mmCIF file of C-alpha atoms and ligand atoms in Angstrom:
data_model
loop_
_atom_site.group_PDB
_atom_site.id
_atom_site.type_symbol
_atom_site.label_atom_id
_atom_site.label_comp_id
_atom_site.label_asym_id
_atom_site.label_seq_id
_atom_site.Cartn_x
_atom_site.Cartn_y
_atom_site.Cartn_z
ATOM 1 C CA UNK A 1 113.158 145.910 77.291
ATOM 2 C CA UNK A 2 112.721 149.660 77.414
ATOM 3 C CA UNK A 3 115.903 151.771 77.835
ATOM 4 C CA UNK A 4 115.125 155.374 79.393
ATOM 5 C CA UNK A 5 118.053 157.694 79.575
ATOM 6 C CA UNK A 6 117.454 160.455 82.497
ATOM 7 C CA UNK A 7 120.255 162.194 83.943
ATOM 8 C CA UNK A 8 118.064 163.939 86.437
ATOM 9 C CA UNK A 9 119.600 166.166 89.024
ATOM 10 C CA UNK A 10 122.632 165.502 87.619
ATOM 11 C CA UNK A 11 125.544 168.530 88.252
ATOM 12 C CA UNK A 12 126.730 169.007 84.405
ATOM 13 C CA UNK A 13 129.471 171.644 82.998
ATOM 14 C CA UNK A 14 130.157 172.155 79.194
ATOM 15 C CA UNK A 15 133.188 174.411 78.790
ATOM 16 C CA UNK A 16 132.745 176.257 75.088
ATOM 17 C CA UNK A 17 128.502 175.205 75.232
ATOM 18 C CA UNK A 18 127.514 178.331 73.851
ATOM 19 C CA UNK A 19 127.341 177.434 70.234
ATOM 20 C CA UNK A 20 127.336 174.935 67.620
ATOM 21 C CA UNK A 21 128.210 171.721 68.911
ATOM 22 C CA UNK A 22 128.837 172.398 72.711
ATOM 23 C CA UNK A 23 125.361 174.206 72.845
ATOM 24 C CA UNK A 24 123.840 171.114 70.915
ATOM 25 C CA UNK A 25 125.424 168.565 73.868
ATOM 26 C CA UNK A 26 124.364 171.128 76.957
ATOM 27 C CA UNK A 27 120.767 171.101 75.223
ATOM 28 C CA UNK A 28 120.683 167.266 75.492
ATOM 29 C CA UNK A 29 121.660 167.078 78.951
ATOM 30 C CA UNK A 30 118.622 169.766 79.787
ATOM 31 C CA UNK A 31 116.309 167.641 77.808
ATOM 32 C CA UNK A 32 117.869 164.431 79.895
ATOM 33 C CA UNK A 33 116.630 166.302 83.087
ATOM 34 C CA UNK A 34 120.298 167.463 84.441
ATOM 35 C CA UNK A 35 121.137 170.668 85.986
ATOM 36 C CA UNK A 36 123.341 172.732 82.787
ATOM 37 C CA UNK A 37 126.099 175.174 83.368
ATOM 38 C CA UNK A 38 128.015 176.374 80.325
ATOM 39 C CA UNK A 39 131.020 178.828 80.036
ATOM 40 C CA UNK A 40 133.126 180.506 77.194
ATOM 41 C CA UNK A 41 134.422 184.077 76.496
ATOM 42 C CA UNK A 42 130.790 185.857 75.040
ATOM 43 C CA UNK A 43 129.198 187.262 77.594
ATOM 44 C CA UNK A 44 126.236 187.643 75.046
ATOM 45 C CA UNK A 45 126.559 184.055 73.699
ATOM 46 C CA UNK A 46 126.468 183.094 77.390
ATOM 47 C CA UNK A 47 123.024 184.736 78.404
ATOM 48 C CA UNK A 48 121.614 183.941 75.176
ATOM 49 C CA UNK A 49 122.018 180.191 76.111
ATOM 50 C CA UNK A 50 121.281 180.176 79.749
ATOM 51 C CA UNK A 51 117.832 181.541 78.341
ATOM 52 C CA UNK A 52 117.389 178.063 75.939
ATOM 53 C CA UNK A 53 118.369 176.114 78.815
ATOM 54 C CA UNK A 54 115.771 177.351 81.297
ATOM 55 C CA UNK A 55 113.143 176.985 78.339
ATOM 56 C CA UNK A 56 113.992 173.016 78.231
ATOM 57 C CA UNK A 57 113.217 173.524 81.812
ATOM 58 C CA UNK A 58 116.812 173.185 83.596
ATOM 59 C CA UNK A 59 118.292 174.616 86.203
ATOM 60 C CA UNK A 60 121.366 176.417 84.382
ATOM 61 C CA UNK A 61 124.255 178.537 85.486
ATOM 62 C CA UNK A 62 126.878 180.068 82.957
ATOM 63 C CA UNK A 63 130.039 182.353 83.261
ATOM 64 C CA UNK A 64 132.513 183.970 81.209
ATOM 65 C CA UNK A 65 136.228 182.692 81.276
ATOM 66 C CA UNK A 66 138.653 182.313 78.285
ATOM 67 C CA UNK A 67 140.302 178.972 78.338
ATOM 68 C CA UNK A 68 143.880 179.993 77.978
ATOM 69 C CA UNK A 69 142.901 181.945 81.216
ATOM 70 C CA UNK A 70 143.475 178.753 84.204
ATOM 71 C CA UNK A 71 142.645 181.109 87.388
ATOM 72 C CA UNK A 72 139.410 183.198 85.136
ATOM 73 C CA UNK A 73 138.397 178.984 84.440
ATOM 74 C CA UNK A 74 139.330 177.856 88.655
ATOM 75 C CA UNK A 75 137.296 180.986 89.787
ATOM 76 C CA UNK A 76 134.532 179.772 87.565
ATOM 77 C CA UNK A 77 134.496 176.392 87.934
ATOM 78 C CA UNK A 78 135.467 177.024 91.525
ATOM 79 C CA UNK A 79 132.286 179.366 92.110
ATOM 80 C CA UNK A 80 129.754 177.033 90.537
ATOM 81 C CA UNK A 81 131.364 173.769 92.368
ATOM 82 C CA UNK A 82 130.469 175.289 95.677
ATOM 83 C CA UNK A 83 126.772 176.135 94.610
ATOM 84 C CA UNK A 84 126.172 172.933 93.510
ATOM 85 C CA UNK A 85 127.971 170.836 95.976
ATOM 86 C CA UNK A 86 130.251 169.420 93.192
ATOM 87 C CA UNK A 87 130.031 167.944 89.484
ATOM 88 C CA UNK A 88 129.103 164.857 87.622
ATOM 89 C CA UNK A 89 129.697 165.613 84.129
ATOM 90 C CA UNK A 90 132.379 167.739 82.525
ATOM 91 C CA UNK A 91 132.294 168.410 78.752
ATOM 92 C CA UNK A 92 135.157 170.396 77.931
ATOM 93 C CA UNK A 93 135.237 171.384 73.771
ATOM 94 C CA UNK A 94 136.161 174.926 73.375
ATOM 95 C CA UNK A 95 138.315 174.999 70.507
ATOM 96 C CA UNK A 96 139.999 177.390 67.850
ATOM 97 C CA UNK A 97 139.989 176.445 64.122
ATOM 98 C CA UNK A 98 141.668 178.144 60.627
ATOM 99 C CA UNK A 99 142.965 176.546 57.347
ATOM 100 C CA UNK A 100 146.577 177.906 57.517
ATOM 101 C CA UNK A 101 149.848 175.760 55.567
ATOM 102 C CA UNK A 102 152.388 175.195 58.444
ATOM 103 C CA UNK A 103 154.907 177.074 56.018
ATOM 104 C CA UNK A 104 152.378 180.361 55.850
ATOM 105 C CA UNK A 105 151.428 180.191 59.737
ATOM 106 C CA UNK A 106 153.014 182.163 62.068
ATOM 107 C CA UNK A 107 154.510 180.245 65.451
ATOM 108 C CA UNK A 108 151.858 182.170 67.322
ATOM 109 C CA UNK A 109 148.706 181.129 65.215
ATOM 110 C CA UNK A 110 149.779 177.894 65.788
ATOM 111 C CA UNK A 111 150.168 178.264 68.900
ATOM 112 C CA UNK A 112 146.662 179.925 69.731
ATOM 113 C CA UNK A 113 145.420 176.651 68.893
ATOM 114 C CA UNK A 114 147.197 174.473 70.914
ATOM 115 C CA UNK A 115 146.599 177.062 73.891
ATOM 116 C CA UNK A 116 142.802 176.957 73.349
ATOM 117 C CA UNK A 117 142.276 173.184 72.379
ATOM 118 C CA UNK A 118 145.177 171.370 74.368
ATOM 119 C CA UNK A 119 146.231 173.950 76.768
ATOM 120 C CA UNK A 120 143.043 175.085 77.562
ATOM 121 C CA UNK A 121 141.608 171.158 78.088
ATOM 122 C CA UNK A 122 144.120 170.898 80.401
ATOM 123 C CA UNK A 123 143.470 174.389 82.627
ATOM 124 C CA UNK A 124 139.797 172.488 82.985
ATOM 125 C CA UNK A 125 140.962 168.960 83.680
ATOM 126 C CA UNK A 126 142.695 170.794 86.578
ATOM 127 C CA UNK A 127 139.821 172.777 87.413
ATOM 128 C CA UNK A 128 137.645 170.682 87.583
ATOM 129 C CA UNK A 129 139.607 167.300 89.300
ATOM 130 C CA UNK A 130 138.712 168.432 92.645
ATOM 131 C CA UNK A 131 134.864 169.191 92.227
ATOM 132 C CA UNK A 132 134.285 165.902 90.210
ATOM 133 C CA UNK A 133 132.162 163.377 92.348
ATOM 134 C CA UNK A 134 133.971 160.416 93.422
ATOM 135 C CA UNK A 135 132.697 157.716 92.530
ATOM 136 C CA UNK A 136 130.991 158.693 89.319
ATOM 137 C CA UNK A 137 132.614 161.858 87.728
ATOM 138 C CA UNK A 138 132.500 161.567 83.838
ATOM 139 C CA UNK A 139 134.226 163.665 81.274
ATOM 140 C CA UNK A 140 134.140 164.195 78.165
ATOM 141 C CA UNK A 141 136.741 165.880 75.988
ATOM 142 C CA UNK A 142 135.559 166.754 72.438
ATOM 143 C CA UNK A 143 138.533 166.075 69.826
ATOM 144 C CA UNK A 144 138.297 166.009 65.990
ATOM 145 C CA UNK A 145 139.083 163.876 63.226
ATOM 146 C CA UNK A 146 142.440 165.948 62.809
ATOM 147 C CA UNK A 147 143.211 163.554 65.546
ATOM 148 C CA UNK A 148 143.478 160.447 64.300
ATOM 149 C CA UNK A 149 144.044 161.757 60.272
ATOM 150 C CA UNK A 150 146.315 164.039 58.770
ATOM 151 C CA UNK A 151 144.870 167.138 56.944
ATOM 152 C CA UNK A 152 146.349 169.571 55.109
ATOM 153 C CA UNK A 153 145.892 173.710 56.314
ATOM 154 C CA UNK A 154 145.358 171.357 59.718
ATOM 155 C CA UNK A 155 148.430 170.710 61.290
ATOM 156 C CA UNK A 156 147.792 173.210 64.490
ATOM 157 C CA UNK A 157 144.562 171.487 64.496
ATOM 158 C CA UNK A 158 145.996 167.772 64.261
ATOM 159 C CA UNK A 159 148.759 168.339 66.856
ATOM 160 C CA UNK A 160 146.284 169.704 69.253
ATOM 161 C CA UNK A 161 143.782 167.614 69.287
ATOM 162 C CA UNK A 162 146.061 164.565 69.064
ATOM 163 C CA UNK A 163 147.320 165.825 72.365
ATOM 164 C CA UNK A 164 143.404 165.883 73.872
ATOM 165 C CA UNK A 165 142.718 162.266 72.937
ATOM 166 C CA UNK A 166 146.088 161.516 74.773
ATOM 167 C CA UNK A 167 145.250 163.629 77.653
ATOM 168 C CA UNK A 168 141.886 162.053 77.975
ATOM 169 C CA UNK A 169 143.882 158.583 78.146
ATOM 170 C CA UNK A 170 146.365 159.523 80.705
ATOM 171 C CA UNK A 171 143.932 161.118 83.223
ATOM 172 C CA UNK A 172 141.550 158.237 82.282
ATOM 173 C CA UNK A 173 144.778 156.095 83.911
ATOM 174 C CA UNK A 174 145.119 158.637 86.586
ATOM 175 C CA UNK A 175 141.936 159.358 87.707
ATOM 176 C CA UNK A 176 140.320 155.861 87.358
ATOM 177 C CA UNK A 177 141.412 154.354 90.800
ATOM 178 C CA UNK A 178 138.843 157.080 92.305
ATOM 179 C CA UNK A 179 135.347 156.111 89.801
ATOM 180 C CA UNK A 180 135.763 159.577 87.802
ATOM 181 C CA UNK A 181 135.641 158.092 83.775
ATOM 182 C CA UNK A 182 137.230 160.312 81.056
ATOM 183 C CA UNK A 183 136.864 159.628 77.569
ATOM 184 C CA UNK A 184 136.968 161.369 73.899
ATOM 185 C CA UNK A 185 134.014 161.790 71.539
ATOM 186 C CA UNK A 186 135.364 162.880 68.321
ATOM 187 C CA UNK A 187 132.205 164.310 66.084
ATOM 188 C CA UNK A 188 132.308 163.755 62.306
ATOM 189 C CA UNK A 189 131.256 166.652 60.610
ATOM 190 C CA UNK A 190 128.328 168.879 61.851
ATOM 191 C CA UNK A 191 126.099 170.742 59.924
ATOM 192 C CA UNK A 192 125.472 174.339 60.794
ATOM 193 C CA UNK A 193 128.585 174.892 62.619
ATOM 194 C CA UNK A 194 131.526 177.307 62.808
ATOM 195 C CA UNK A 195 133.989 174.287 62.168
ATOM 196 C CA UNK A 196 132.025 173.656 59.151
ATOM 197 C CA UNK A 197 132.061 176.793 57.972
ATOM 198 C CA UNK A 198 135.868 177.400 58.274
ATOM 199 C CA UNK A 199 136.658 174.083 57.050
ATOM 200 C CA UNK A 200 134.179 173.801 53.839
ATOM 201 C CA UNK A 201 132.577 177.479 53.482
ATOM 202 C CA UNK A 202 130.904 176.609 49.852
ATOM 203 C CA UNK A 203 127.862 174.708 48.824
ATOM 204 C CA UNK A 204 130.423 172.682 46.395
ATOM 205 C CA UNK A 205 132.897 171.895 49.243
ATOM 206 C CA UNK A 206 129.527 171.000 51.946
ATOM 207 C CA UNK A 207 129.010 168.479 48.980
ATOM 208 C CA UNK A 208 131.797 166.983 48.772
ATOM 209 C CA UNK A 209 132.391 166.118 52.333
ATOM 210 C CA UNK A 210 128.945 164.874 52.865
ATOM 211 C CA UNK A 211 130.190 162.591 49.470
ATOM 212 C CA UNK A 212 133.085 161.429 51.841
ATOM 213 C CA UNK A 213 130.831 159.795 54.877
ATOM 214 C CA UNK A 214 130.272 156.625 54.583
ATOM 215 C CA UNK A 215 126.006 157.362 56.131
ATOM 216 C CA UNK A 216 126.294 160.216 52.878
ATOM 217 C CA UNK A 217 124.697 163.151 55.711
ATOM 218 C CA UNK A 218 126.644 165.463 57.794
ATOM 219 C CA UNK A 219 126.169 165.068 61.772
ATOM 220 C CA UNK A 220 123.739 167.400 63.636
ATOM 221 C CA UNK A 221 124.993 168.593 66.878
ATOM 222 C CA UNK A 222 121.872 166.185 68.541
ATOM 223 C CA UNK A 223 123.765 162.955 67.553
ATOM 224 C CA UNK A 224 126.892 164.218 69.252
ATOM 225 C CA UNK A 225 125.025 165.072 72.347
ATOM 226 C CA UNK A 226 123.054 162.134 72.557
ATOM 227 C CA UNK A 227 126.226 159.989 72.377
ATOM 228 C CA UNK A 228 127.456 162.562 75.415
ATOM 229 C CA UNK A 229 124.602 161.762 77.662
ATOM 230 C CA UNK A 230 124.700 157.798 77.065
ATOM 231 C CA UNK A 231 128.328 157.677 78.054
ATOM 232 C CA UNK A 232 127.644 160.026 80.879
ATOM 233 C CA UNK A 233 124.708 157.604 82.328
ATOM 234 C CA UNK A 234 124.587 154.894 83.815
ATOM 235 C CA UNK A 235 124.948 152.967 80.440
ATOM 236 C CA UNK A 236 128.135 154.186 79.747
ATOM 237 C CA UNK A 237 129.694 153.024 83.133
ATOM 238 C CA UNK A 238 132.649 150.745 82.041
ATOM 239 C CA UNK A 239 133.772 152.823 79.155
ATOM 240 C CA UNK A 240 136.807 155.187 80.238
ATOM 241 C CA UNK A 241 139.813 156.553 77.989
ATOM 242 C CA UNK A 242 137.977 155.307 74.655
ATOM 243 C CA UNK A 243 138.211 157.980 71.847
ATOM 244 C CA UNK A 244 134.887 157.139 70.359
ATOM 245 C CA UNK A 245 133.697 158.499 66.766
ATOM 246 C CA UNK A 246 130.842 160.204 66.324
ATOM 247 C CA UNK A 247 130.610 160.539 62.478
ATOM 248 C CA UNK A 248 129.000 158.006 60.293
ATOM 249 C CA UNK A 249 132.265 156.258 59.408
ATOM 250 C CA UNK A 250 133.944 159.397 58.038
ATOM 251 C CA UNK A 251 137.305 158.992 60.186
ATOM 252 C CA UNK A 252 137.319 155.351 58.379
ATOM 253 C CA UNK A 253 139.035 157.409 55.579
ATOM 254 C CA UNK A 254 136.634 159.639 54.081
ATOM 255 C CA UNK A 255 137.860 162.425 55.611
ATOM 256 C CA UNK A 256 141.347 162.574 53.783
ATOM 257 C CA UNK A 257 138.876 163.664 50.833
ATOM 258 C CA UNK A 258 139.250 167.410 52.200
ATOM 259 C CA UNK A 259 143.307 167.021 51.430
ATOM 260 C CA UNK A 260 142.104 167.126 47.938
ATOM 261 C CA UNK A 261 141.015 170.778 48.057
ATOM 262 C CA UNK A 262 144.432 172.042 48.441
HETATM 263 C C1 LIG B 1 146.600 182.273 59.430
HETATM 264 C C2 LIG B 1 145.699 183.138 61.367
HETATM 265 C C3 LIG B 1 144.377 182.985 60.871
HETATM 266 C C4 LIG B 1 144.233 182.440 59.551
HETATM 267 C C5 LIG B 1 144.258 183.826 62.873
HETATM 268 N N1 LIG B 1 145.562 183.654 62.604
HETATM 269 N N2 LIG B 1 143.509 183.412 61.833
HETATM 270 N N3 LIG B 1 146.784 182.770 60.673
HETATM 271 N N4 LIG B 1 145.360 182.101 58.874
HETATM 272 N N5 LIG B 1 143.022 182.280 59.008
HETATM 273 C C6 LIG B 1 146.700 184.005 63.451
HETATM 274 C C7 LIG B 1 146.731 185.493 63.790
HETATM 275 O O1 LIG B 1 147.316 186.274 62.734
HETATM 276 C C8 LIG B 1 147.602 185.493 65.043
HETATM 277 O O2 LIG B 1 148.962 185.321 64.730
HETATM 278 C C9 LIG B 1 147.170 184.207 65.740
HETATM 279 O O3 LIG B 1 146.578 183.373 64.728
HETATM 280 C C10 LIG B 1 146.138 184.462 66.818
HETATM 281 O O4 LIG B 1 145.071 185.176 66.216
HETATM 282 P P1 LIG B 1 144.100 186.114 67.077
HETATM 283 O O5 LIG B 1 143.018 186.598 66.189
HETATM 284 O O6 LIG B 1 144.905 187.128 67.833
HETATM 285 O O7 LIG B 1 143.586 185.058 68.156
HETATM 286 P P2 LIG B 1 142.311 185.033 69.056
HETATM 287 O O8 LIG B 1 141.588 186.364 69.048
HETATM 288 O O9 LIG B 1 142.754 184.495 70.327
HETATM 289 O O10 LIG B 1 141.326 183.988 68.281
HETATM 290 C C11 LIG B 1 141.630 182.608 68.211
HETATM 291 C C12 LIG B 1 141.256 182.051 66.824
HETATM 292 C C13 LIG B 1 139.814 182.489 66.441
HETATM 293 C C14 LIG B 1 141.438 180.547 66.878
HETATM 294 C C15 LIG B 1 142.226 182.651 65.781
HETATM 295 O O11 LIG B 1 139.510 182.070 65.121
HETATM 296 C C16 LIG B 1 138.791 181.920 67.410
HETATM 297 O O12 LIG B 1 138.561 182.519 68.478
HETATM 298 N N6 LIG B 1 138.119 180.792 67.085
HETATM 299 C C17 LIG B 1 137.073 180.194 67.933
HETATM 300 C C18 LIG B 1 135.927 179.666 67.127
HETATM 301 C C19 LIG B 1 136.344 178.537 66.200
HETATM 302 O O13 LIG B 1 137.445 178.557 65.621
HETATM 303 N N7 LIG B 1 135.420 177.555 66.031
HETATM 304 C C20 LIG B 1 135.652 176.446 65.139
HETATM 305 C C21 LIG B 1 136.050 175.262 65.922
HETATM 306 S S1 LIG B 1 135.973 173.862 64.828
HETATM 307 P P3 LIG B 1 150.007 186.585 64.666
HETATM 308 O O14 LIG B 1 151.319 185.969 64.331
HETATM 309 O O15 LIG B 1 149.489 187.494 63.600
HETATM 310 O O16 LIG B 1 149.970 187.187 66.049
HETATM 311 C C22 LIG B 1 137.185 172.793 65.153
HETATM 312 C C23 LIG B 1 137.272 171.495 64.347
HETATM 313 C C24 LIG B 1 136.420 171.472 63.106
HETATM 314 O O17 LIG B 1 137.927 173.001 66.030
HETATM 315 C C25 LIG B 1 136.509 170.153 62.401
HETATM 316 C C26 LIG B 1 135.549 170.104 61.214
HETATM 317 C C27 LIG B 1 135.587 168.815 60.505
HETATM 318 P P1 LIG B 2 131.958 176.786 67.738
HETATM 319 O O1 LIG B 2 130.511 177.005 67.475
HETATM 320 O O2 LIG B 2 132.926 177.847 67.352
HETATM 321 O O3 LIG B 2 132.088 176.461 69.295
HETATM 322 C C1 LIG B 2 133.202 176.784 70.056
HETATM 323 C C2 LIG B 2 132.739 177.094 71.457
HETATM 324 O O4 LIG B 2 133.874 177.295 72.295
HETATM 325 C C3 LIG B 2 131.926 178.379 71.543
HETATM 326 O O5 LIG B 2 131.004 178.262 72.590
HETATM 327 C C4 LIG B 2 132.971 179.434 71.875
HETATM 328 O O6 LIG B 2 132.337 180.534 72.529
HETATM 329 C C5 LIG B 2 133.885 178.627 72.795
HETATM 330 N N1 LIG B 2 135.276 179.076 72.788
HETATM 331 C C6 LIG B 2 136.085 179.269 71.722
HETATM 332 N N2 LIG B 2 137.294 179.679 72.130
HETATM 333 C C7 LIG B 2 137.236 179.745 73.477
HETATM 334 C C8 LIG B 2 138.171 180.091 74.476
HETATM 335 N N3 LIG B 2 139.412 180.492 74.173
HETATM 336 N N4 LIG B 2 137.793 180.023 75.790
HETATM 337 C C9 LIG B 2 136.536 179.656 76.116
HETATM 338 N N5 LIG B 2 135.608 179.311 75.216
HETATM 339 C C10 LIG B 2 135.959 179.356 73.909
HETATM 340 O O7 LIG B 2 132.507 175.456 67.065
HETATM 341 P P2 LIG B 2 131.927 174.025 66.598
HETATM 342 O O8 LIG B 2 132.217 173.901 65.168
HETATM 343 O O9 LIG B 2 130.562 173.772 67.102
HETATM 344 O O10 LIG B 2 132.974 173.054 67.370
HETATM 345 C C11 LIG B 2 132.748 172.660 68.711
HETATM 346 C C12 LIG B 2 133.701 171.564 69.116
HETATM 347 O O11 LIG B 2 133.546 170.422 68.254
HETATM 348 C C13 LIG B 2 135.172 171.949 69.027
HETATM 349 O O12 LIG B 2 135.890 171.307 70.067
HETATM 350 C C14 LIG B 2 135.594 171.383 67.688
HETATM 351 O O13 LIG B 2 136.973 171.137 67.623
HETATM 352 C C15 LIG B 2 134.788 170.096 67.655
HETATM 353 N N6 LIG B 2 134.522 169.560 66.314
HETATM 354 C C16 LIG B 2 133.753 170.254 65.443
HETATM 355 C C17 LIG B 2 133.425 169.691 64.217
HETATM 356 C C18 LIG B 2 132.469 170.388 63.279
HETATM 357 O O14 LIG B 2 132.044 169.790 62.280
HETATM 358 N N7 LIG B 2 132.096 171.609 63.543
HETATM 359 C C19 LIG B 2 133.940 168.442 63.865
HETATM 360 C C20 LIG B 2 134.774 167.775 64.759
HETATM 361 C C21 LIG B 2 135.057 168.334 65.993
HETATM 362 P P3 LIG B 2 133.001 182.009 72.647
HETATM 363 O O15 LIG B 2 133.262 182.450 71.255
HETATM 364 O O16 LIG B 2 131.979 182.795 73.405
HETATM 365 O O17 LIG B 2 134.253 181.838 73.450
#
């Protein structure tokens, strides 16, 4: 049996695609043949990927909107539903990231996070509900590890994300009845990326978390958006409000090895 994966024609938004991770998953649904649109606050960042998307030969749109922002995100996601005649495939994964201890973090640095991971999932869950085709519509939240484990200097992080994986199950209850599938991937970590970079910023401390994955690599941000288009297809049809790892067993335990940097 050959298995051929082509998403083509397909209407696909991924909120915070402009780098890292989010840029990796909108390149993969290019290569799979679907149309790409990709917002986030850089206008810069924003050109500078519309111009990779058209050279993997997609149609791609992009616009400027802050998450925290709901109306800048409706007028956005508003605009490019109408030119497109709706959406298939939301991938919503801007997020905000710092090691802080709850005790040295002010209330508003914690709460920038939960307004840009939780908050702002949920200003384009709303955005997006009435564009999504029916049957059919697929999203995809990206959470974290911090989800499902405890970290130290994480706790904004943890809270926020726990509340995505629990959003993607309630509108996955919610939404359902009308063929629109929402689920979680949660990436392990990715080399090359901001998160990484916050989160381990030496050679040493790269080391030791690609000590604590069970595969021994770090994730690229291709095996995170391969996963995205497979659950987006027509392979991934009966899976809705699964929070599905993406990390080479870390979030079996490994990743309570960065608690011992603290
Ligand atoms: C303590 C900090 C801080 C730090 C900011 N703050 N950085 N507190 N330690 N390192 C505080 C500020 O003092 C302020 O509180 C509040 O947080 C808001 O900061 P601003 O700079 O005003 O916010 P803003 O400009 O909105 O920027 C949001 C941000 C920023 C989250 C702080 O870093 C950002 O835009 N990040 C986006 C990119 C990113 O983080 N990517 C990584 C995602 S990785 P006060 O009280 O002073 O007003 C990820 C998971 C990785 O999510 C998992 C890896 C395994
Ligand atoms: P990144 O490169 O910083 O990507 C974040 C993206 O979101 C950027 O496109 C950024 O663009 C956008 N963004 C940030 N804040 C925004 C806001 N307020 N409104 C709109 N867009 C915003 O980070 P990354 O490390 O690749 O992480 C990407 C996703 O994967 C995040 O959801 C993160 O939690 C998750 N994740 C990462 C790792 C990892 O190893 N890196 C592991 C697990 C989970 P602008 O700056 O232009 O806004």
């Amino acid at each position: 049996m050959s298995v051929t994966v082509a998403l083509t024609g397909q209407r696909v938004l991924v909120v915070g695609g402009t780098s890292g991770i989010n840029r990796g998953i909108a390149e993969c649904f290019a290569r799979a043949g679907a149309k790409v649109a990709v917002a986030s606050r850089t206008e810069q960042k924003v050109e500078d990927t519309l111009v990779a998307l058209q050279k993997l030969g997609a149609e791609a749109r992009g616009f400027c909107a802050d998450v925290r922002d709901a109306e800048a995100i409706k007028a956005g996601v508003d605009q490019l539903g109408e030119e497109w005649g709706g959406l298939d495939v939301v991938v919503s994964g801007a997020a905000g990231n710092f090691p802080a201890l709850a005790s040295d973090m002010s209330a508003n640095a914690f709460k920038s996070v939960v307004d840009i991971d939780l908050l702002g999932t949920f200003h384009v869950m709303q955005a997006v509900y009435p564009h999504l085709s029916r049957p059919g519509g697929c999203v995809i939240n990206i959470s974290a590890p911090q989800a499902a484990v405890a970290l130290i200097a994480q706790s904004h992080v943890c809270a926020a994300k726990a509340g995505v994986d629990m959003l993607t199950r309630s509108l996955a209850l919610e939404w359902g009845p009308e063929g629109i599938r929402v689920n979680s991937v949660m990436p392990g970590p990715i080399d090359g990326t901001e998160g990484m970079a916050r989160l381990a910023p030496s050679e040493q401390a790269r080391q030791a978390v690609v000590d604590s994955v069970p595969l021994r690599r770090l994730g690229t941000p291709e095996d995170i958006g391969r996963i995205c288009v497979l659950l987006a297809s027509e392979w991934g049809g009966y899976i809705s409000g699964a929070v599905l790892p993406v990390d080479g067993g870390w979030s079996l335990g490994g990743v309570s090895a960065m608690n011992n940097w603290h």
